[in-house]
Short mmCIF file of N, CA and C in Angstrom, two decimals:
data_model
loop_
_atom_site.label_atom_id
_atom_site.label_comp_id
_atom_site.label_asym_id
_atom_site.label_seq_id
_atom_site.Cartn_x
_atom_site.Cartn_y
_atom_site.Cartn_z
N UNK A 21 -1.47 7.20 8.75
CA UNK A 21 -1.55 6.15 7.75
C UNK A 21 -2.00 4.83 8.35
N UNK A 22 -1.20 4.62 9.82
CA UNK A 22 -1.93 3.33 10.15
C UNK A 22 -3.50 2.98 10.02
N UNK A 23 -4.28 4.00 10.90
CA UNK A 23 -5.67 4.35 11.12
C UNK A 23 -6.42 4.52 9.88
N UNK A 24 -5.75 4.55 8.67
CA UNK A 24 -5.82 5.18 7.21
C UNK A 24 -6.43 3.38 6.48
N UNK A 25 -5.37 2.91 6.72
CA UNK A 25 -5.69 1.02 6.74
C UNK A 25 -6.13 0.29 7.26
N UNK A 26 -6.17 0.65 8.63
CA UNK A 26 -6.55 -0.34 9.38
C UNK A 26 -8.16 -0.06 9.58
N UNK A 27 -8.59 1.23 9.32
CA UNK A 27 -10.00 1.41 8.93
C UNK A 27 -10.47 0.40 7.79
N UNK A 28 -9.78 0.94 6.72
CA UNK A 28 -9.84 0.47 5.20
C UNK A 28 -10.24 -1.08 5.58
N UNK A 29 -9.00 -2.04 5.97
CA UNK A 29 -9.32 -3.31 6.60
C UNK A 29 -10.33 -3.85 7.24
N UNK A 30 -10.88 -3.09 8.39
CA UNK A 30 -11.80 -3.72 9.40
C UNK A 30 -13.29 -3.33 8.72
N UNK A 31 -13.53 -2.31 7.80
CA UNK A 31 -14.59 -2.26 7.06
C UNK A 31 -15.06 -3.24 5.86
N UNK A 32 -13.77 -3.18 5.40
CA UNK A 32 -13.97 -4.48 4.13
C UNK A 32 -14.05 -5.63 5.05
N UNK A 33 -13.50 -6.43 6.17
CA UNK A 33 -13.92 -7.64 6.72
C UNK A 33 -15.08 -7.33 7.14
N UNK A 34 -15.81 -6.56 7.38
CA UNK A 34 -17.19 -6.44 7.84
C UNK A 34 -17.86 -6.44 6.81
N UNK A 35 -17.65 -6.49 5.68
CA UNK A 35 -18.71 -6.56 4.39
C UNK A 35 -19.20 -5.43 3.63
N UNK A 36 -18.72 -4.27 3.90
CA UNK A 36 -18.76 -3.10 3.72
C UNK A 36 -17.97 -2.60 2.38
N UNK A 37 -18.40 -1.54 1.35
CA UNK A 37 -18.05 -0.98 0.28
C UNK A 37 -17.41 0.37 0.81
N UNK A 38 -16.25 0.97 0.69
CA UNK A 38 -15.51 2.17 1.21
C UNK A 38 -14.90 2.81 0.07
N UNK A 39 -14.95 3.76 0.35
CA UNK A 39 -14.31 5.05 -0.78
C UNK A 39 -13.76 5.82 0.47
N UNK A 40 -12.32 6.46 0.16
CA UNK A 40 -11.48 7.00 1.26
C UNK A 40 -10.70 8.04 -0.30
N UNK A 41 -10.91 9.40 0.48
CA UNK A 41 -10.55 10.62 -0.45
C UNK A 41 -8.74 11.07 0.24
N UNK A 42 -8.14 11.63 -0.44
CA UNK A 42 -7.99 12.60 0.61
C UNK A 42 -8.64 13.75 0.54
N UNK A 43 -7.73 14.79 1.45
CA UNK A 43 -8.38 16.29 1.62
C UNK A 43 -8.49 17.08 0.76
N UNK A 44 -6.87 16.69 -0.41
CA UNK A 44 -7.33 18.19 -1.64
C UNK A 44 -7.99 17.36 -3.13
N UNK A 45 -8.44 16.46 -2.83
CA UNK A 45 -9.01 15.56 -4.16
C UNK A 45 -10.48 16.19 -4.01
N UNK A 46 -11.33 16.61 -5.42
CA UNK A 46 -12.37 17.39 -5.55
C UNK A 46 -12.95 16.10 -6.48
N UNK A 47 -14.60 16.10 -6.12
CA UNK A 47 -14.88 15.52 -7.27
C UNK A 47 -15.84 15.88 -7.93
N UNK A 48 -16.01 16.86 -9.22
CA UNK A 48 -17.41 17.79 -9.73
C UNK A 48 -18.34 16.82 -10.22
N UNK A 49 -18.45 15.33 -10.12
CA UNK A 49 -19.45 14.72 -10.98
C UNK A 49 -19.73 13.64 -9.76
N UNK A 50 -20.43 12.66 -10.48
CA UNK A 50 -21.06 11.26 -9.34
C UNK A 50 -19.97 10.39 -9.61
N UNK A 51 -19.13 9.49 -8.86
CA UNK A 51 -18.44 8.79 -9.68
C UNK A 51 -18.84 7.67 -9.43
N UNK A 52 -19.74 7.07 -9.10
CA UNK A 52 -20.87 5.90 -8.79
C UNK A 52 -21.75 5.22 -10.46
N UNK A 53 -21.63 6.62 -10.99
CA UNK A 53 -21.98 5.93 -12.43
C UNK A 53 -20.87 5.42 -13.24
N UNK A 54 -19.79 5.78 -12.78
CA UNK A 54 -18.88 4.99 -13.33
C UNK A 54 -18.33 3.66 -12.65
N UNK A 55 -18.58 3.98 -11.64
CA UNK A 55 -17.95 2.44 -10.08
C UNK A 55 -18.74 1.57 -10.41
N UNK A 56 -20.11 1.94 -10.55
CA UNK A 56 -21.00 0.65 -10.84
C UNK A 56 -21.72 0.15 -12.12
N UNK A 57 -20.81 1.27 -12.88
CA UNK A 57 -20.83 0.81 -14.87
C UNK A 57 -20.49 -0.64 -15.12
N UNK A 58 -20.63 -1.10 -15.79
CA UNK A 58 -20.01 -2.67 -16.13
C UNK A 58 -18.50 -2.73 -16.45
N UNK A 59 -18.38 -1.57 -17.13
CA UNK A 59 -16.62 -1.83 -16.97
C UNK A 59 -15.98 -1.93 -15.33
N UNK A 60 -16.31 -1.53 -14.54
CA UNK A 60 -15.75 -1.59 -13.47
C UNK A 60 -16.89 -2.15 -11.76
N UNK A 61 -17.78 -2.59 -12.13
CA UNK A 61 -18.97 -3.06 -11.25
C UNK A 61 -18.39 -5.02 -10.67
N UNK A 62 -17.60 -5.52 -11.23
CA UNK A 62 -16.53 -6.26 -10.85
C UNK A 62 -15.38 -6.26 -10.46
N UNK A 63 -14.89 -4.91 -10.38
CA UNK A 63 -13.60 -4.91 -9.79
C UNK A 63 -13.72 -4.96 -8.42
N UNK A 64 -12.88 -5.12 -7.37
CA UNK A 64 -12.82 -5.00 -5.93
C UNK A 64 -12.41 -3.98 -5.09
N UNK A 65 -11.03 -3.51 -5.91
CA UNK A 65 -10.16 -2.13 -5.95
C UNK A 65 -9.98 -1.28 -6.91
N UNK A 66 -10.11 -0.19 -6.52
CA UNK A 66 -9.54 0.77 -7.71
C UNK A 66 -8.88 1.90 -6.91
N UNK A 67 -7.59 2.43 -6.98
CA UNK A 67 -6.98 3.18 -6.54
C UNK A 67 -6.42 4.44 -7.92
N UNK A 68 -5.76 5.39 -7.59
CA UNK A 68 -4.83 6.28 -8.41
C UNK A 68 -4.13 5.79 -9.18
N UNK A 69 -3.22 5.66 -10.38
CA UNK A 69 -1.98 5.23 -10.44
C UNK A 69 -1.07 6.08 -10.42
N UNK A 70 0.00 5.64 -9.12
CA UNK A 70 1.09 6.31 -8.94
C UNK A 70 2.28 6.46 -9.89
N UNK A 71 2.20 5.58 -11.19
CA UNK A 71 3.20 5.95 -11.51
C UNK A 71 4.45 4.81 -11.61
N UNK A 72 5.31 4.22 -12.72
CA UNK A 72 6.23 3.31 -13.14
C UNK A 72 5.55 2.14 -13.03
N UNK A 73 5.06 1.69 -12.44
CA UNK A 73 4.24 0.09 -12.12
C UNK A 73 2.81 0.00 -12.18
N UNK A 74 1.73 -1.09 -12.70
CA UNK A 74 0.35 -0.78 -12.49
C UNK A 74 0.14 -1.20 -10.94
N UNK A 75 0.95 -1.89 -10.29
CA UNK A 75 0.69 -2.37 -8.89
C UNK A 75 1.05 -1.44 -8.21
N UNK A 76 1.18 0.23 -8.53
CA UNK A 76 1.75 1.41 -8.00
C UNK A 76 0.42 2.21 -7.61
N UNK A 77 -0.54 2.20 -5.95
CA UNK A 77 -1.54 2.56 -5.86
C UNK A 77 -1.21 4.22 -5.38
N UNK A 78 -1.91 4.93 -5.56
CA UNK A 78 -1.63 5.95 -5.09
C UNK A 78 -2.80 6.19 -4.09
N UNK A 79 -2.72 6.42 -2.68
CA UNK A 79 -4.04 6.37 -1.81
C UNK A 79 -4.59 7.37 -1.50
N UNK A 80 -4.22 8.63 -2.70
CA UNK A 80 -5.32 9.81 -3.11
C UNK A 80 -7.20 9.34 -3.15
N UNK A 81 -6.80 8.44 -3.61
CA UNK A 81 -8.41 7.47 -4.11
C UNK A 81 -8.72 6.14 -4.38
N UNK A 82 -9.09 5.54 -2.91
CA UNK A 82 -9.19 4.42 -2.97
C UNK A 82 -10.63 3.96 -2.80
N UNK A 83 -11.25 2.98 -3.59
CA UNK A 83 -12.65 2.76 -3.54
C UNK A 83 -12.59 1.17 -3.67
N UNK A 84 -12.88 0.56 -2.39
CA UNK A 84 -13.06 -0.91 -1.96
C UNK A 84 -14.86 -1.14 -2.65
N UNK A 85 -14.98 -2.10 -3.10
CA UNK A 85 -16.60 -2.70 -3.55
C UNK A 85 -16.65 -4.23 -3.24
N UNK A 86 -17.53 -4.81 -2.67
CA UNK A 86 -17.50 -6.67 -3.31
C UNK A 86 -16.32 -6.95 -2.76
N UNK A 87 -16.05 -6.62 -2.10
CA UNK A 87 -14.37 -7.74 -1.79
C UNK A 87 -14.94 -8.79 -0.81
N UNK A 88 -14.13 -9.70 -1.31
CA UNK A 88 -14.20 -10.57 0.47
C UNK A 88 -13.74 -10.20 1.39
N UNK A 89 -14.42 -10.67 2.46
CA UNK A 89 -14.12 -10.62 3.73
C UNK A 89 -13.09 -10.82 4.07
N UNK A 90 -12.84 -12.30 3.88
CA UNK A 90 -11.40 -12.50 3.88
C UNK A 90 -10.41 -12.97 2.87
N UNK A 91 -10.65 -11.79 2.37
CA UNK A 91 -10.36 -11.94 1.26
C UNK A 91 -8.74 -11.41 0.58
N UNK A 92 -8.28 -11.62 -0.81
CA UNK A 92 -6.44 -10.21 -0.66
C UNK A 92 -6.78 -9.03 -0.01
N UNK A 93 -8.27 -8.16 -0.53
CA UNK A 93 -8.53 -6.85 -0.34
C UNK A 93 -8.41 -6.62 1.38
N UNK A 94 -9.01 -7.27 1.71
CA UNK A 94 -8.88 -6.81 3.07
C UNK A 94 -7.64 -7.25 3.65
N UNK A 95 -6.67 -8.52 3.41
CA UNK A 95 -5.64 -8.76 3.59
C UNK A 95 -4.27 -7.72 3.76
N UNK A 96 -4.56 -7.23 2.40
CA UNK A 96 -3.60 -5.84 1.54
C UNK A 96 -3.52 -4.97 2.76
N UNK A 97 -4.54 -4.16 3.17
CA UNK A 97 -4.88 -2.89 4.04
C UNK A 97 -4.45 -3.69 5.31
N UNK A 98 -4.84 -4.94 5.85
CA UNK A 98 -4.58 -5.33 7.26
C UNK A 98 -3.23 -5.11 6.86
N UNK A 99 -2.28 -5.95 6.34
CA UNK A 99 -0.93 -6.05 6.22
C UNK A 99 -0.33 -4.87 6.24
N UNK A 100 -0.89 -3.85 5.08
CA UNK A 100 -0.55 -2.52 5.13
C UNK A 100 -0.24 -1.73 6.47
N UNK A 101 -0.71 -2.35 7.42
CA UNK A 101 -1.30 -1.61 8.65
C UNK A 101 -0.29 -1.96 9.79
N UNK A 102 -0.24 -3.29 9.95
CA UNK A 102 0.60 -4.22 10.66
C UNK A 102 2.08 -4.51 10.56
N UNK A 103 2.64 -4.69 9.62
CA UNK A 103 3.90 -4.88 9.08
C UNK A 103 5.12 -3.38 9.61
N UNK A 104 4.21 -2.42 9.63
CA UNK A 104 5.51 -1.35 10.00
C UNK A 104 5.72 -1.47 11.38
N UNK A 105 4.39 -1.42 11.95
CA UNK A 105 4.36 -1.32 13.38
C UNK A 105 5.29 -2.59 13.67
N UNK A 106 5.23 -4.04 13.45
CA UNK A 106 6.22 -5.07 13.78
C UNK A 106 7.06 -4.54 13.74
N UNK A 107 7.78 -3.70 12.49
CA UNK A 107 9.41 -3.51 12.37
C UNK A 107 9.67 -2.62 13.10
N UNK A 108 8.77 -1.68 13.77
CA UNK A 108 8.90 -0.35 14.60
C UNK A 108 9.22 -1.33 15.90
N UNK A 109 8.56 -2.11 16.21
CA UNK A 109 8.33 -2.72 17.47
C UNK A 109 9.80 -3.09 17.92
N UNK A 110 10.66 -3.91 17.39
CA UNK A 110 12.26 -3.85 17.34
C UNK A 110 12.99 -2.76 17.16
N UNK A 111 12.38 -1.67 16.82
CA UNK A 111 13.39 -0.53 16.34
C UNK A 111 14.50 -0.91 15.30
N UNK A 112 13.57 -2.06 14.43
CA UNK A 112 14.04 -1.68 13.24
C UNK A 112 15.55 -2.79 13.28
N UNK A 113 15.67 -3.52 14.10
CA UNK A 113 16.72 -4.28 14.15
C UNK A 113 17.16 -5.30 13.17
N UNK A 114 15.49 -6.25 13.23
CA UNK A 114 15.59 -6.76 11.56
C UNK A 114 16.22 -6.26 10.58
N UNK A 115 15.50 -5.44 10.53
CA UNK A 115 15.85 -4.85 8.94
C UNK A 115 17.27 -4.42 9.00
N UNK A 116 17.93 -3.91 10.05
CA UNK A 116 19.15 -3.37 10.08
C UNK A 116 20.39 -4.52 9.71
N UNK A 117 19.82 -5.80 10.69
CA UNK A 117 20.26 -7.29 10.29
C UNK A 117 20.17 -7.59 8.80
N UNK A 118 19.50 -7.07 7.94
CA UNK A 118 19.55 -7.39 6.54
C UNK A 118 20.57 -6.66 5.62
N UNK A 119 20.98 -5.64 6.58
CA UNK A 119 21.95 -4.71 5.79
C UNK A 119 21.24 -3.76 4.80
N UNK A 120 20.20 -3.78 4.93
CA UNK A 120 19.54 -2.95 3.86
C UNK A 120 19.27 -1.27 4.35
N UNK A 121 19.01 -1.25 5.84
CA UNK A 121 19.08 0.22 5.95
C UNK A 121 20.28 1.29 5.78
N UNK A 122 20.37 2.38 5.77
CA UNK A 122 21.49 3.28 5.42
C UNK A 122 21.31 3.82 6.67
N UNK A 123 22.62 3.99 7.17
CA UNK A 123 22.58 4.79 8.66
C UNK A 123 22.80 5.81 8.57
N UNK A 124 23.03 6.83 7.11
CA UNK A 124 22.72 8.01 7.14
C UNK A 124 21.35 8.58 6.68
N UNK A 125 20.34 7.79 6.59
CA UNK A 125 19.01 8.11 6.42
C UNK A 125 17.71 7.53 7.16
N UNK A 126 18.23 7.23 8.62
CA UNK A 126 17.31 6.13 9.25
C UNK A 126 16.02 6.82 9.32
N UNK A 127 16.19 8.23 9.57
CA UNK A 127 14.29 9.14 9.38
C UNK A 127 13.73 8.73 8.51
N UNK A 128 14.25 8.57 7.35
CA UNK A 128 13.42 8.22 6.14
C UNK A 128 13.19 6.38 5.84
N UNK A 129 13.89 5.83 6.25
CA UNK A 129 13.65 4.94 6.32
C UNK A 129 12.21 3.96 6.86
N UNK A 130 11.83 3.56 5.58
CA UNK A 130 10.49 3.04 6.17
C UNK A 130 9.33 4.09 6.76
N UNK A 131 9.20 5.46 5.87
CA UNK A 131 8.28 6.16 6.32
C UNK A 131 7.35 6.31 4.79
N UNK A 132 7.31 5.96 4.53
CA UNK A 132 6.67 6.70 3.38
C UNK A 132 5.46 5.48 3.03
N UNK A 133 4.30 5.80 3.64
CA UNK A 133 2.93 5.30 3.76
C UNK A 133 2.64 4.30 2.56
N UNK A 134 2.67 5.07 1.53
CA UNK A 134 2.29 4.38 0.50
C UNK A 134 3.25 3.14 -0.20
N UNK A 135 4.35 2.87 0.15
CA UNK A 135 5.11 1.82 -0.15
C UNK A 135 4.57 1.01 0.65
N UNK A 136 4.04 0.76 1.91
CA UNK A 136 3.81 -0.05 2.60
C UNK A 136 2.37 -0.56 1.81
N UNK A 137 1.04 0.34 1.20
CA UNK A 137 0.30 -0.35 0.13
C UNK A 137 1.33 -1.25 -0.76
N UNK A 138 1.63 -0.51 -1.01
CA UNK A 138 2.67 -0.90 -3.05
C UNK A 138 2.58 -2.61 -2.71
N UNK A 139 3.69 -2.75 -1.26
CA UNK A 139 3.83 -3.67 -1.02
C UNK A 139 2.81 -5.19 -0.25
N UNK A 140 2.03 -4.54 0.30
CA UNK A 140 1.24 -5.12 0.19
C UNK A 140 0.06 -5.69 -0.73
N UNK A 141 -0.50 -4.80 -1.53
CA UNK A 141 -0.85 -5.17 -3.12
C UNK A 141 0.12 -6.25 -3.74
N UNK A 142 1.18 -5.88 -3.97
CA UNK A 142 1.92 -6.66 -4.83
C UNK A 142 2.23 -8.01 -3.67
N UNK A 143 2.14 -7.91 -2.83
CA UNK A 143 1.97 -9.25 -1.76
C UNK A 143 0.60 -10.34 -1.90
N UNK A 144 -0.45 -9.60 -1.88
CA UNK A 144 -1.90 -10.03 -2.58
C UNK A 144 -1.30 -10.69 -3.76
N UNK A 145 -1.28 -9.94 -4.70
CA UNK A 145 -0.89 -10.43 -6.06
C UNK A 145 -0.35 -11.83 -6.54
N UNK A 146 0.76 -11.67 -5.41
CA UNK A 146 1.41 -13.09 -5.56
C UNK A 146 1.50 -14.22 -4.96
N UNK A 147 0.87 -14.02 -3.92
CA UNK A 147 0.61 -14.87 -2.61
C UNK A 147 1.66 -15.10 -1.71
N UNK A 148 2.16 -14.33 -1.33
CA UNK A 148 3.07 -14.61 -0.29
C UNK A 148 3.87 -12.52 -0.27
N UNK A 149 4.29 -12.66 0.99
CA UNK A 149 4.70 -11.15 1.72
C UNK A 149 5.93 -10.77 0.79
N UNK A 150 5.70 -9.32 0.37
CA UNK A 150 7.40 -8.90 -0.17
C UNK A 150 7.07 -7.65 0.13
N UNK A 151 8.51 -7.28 0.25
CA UNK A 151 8.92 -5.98 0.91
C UNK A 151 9.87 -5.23 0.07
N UNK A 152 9.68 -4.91 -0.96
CA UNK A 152 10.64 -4.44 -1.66
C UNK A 152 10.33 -3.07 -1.94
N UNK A 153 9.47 -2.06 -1.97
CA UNK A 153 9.29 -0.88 -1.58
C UNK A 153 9.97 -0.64 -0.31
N UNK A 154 9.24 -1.29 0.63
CA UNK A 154 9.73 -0.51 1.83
C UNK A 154 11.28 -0.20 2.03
N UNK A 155 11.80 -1.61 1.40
CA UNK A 155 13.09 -1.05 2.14
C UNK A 155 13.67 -0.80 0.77
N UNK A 156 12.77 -0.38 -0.25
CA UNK A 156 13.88 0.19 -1.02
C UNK A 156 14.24 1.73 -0.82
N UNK A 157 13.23 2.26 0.18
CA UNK A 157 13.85 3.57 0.70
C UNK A 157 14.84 3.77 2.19
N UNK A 158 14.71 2.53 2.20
CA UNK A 158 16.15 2.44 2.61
C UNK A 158 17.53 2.26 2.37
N UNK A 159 17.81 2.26 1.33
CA UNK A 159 18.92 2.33 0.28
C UNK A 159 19.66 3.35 0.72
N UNK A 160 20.93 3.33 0.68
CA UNK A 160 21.58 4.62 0.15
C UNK A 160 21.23 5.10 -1.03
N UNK A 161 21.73 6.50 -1.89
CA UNK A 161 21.22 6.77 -2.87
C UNK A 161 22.19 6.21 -4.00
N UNK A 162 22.71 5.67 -3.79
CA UNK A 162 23.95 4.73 -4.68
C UNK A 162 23.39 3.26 -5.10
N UNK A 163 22.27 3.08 -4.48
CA UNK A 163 21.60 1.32 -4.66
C UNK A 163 20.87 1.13 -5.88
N UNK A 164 20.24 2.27 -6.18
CA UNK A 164 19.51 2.44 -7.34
C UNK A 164 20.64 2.31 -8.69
N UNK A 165 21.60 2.93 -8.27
CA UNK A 165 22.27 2.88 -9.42
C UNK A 165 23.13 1.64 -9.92
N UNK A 166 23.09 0.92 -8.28
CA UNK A 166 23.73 -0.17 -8.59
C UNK A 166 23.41 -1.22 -9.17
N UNK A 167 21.51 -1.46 -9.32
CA UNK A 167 21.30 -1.84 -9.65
C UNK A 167 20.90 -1.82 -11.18
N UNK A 168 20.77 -0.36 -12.03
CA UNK A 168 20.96 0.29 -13.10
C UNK A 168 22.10 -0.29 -13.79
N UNK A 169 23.07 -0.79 -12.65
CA UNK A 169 24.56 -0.58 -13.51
C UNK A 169 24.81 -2.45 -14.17
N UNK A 170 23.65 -3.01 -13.15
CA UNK A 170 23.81 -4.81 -13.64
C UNK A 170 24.74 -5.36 -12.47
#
């Protein structure tokens, strides 16, 4: 996943248009007549939607166009890229300092690729860094509910 972004990143700062598949995504038609249709020949990003949120990318299918250089788009993917490795770099001490990890799930904690987009998108979005994917899989499985409960 790092190499997954940090590609994504260093191509869009170079000025470059990228489409990144994965392996079992098929595609029987051109989808270029639709990328560069007018409904979508201005957008910058277009990803999957994963699902509960529109800021929920799924990185089955991501197709960068026109972005800036330095621009959110390339921002998103750098950050995407960078941010785990920092928290890896401590082993995770931060975050442990926040009380937010569960010490019966530290494997899972902070693995799951695509929260680290979620969160970075929704970081773009608003202008400034949030992390609320990531460590929301760090929860126990009781956090969700706690917050369900008010």
């Amino acid at each position: 996943w790092h190499l997954h972004w940090r590609i994504i990143a260093r191509v869009v700062r170079a000025g470059y248009n990228i489409m990144t598949l994965d392996n079992d995504f098929v595609m029987f038609r051109d989808p270029y007549v639709h990328l560069k249709g007018p409904a979508l020949r201005d957008v910058n990003m277009l990803c999957l939607y994963e699902g509960g949120s529109t800021i929920n990318c799924n990185a089955g299918f991501i197709y960068v166009q026109n972005a800036a250089p330095d621009g959110p788009v390339a921002w998103a993917f750098r950050h995407a890229a960078e941010i785990p490795l920092l928290w890896a770099d401590d082993e995770f001490k931060h975050i442990q300092s926040l009380g937010v990890m569960d010490e019966h799930r530290p494997a899972l904690c902070l693995t799951f690729d695509q929260s680290y987009l979620h969160d970075a998108l929704l970081s773009a979005a608003v202008g400034r860094p949030l992390h609320m994917w990531a460590l929301m899989t760090c929860q126990p499985d009781t956090w969700g509910a706690k917050l369900d409960s008010g």
